[in-house]
PDB file of C-alpha atoms in Angstrom:
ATOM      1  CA  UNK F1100       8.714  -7.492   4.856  1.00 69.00           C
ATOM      2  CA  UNK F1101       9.856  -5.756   8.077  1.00 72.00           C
ATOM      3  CA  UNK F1102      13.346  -5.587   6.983  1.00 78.00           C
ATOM      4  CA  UNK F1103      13.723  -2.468   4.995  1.00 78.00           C
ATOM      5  CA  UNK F1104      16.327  -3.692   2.608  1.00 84.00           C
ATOM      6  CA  UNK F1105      14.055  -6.542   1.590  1.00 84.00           C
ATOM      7  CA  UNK F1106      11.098  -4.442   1.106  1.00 80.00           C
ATOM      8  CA  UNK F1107      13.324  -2.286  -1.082  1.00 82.00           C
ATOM      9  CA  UNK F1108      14.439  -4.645  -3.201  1.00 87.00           C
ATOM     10  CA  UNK F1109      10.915  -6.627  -3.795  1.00 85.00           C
ATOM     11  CA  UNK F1110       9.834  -3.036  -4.757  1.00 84.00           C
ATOM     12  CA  UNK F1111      12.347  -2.767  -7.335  1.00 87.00           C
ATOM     13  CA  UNK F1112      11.877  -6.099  -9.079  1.00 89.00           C
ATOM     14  CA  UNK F1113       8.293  -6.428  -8.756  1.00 86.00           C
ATOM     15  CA  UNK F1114       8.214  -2.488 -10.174  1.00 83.00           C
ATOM     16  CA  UNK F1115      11.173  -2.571 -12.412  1.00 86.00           C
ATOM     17  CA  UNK F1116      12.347   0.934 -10.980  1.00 82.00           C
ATOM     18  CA  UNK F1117      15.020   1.748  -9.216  1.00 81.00           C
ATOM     19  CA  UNK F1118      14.580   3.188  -5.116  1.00 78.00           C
ATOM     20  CA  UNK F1119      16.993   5.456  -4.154  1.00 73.00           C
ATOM     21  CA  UNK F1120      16.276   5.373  -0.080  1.00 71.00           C
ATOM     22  CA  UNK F1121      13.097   4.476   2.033  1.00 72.00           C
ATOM     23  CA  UNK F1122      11.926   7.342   3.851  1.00 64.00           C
ATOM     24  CA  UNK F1123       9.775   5.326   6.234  1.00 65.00           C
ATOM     25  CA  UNK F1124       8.814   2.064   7.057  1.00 69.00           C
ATOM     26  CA  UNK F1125       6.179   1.000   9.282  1.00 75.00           C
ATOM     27  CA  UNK F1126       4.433  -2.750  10.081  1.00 76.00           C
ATOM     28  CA  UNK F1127       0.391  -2.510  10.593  1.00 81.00           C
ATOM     29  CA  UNK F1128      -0.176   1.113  10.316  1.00 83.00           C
ATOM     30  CA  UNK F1129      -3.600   2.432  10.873  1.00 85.00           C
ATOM     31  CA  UNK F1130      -5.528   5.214   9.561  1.00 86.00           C
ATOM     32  CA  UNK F1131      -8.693   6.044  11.112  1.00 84.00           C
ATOM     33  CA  UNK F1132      -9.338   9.548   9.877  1.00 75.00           C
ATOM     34  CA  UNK F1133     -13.255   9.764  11.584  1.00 78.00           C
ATOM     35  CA  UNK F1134     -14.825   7.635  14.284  1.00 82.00           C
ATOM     36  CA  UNK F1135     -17.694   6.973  12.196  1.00 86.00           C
ATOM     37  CA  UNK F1136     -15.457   5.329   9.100  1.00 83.00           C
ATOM     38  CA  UNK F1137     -13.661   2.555   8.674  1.00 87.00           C
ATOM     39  CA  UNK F1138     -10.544   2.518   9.332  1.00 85.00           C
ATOM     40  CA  UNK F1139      -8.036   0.261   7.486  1.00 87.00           C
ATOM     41  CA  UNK F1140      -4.475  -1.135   8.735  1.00 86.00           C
ATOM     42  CA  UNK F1141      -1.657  -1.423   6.369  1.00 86.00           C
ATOM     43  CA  UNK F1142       0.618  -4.976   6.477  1.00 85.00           C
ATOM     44  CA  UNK F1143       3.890  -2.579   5.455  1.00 84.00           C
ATOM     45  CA  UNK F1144       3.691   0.978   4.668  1.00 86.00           C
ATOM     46  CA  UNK F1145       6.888   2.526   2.730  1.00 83.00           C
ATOM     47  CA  UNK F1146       6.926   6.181   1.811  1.00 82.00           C
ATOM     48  CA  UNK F1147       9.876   6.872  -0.722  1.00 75.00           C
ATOM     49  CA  UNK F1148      11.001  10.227  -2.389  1.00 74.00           C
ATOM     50  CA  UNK F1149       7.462  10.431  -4.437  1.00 83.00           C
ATOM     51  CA  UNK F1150       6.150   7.276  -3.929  1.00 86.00           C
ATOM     52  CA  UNK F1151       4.061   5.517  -1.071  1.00 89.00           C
ATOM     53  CA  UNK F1152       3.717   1.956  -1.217  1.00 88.00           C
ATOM     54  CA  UNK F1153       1.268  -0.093   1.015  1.00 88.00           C
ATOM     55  CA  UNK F1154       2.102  -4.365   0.753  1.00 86.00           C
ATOM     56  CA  UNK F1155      -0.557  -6.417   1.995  1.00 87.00           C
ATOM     57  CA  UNK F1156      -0.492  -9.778   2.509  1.00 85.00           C
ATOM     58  CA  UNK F1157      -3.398 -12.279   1.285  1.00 86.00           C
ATOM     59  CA  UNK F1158      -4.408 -15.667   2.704  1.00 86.00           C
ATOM     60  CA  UNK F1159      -8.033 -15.868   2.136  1.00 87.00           C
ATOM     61  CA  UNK F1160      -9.848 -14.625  -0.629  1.00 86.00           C
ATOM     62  CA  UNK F1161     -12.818 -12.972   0.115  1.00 86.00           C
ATOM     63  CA  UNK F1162     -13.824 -11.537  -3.063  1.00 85.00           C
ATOM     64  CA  UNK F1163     -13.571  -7.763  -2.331  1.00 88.00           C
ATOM     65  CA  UNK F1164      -9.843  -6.915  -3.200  1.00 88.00           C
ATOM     66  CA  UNK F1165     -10.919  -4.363  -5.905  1.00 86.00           C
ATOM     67  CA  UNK F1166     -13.016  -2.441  -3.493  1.00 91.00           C
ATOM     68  CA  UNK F1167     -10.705  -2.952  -0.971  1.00 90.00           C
ATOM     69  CA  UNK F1168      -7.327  -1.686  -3.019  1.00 90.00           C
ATOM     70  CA  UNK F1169      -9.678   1.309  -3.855  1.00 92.00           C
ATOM     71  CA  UNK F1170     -10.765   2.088   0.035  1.00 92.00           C
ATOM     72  CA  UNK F1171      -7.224   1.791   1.063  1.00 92.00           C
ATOM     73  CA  UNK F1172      -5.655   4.036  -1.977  1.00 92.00           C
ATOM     74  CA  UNK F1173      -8.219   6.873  -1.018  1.00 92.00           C
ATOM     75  CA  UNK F1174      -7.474   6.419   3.212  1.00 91.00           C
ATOM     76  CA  UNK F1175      -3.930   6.627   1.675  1.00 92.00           C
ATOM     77  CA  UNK F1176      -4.665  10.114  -0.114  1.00 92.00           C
ATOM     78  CA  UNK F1177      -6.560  11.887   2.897  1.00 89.00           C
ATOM     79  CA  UNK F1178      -4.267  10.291   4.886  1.00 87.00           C
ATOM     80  CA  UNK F1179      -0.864  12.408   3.251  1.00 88.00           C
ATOM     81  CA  UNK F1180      -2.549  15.367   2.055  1.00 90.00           C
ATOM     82  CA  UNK F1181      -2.692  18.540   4.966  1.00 90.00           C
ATOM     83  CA  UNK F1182      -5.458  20.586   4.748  1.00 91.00           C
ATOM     84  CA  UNK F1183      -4.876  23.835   2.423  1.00 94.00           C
ATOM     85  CA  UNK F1184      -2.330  22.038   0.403  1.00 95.00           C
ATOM     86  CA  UNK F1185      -2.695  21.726  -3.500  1.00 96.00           C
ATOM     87  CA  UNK F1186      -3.721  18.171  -5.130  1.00 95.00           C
ATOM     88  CA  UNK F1187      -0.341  18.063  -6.873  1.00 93.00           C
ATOM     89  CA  UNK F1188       1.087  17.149  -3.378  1.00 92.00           C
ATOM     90  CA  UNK F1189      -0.113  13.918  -3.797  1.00 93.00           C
ATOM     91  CA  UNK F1190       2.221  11.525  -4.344  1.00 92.00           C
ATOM     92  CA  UNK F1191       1.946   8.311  -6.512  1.00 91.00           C
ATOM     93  CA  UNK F1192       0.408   5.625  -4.599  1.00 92.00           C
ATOM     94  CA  UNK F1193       0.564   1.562  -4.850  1.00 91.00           C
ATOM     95  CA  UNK F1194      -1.393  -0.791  -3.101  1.00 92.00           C
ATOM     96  CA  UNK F1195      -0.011  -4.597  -3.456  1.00 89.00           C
ATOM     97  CA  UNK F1196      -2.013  -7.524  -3.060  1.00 89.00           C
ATOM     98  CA  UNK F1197       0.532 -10.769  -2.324  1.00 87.00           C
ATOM     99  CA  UNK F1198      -2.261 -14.077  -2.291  1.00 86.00           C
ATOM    100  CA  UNK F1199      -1.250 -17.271  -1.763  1.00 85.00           C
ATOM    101  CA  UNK F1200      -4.807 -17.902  -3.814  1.00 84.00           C
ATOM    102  CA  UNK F1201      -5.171 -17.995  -6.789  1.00 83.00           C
ATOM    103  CA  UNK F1202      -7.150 -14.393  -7.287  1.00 80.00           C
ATOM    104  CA  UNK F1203      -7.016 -14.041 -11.235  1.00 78.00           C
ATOM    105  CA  UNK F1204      -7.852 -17.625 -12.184  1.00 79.00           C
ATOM    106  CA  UNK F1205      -5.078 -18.657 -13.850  1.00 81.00           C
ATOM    107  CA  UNK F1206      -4.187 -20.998 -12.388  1.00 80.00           C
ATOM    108  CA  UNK F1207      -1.302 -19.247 -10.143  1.00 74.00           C
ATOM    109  CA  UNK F1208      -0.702 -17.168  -7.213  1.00 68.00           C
ATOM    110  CA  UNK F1209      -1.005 -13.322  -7.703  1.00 62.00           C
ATOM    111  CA  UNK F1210       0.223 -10.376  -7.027  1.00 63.00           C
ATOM    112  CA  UNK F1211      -2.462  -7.958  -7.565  1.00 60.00           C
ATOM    113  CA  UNK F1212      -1.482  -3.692  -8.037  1.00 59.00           C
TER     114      UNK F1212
END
């Protein structure tokens, strides 16, 4: 996932949209916004035209991914909003969950957005 044509192209079949260009890319990024909080460090970060995408790999399944994917989608918001700037800014966020468990129980691997 570290090379950024890869990462561009898993995005566009896995999303069936098209990327024009990958702002930024950037392997274990952390935000830790307070000392007193958790902090949380991205596998791959991408930040496209209106889009940030965080890809996170998955070998054990410790039951938590919805509370997890929610944690890292709101460290994601505080993270890219400055203060005094409208909600609107935001841009459209995806968190992706790639287990090599089966995390659905179905009987195959997931990929959990």
């Amino acid at each position: 996932m570290k090379d950024e044509d890869f990462c561009k192209l898993f995005l566009e079949m896995l999303m069936g949209i098209k990327i024009t260009k990958v702002i930024y890319l950037e392997a274990q990024k952390e935000v830790n916004l307070f000392p007193q909080t958790k902090g949380i460090r991205m596998d791959v970060y991408l930040e496209g035209d209106d889009e940030i995408y965080n890809i996170e790999m998955q070998t054990t399944n410790k039951l938590n991914l919805v509370k997890r994917m929610r944690y890292y989608h709101s460290a994601i918001d505080v993270d890219s909003l400055l203060r005094g700037n409208p909600y609107d800014q935001l841009k459209k966020s995806y968190v992706i969950f790639i287990c090599n468990f089966d995390l659905c129980g179905d009987g195959y691997t997931s990929v959990a957005l």
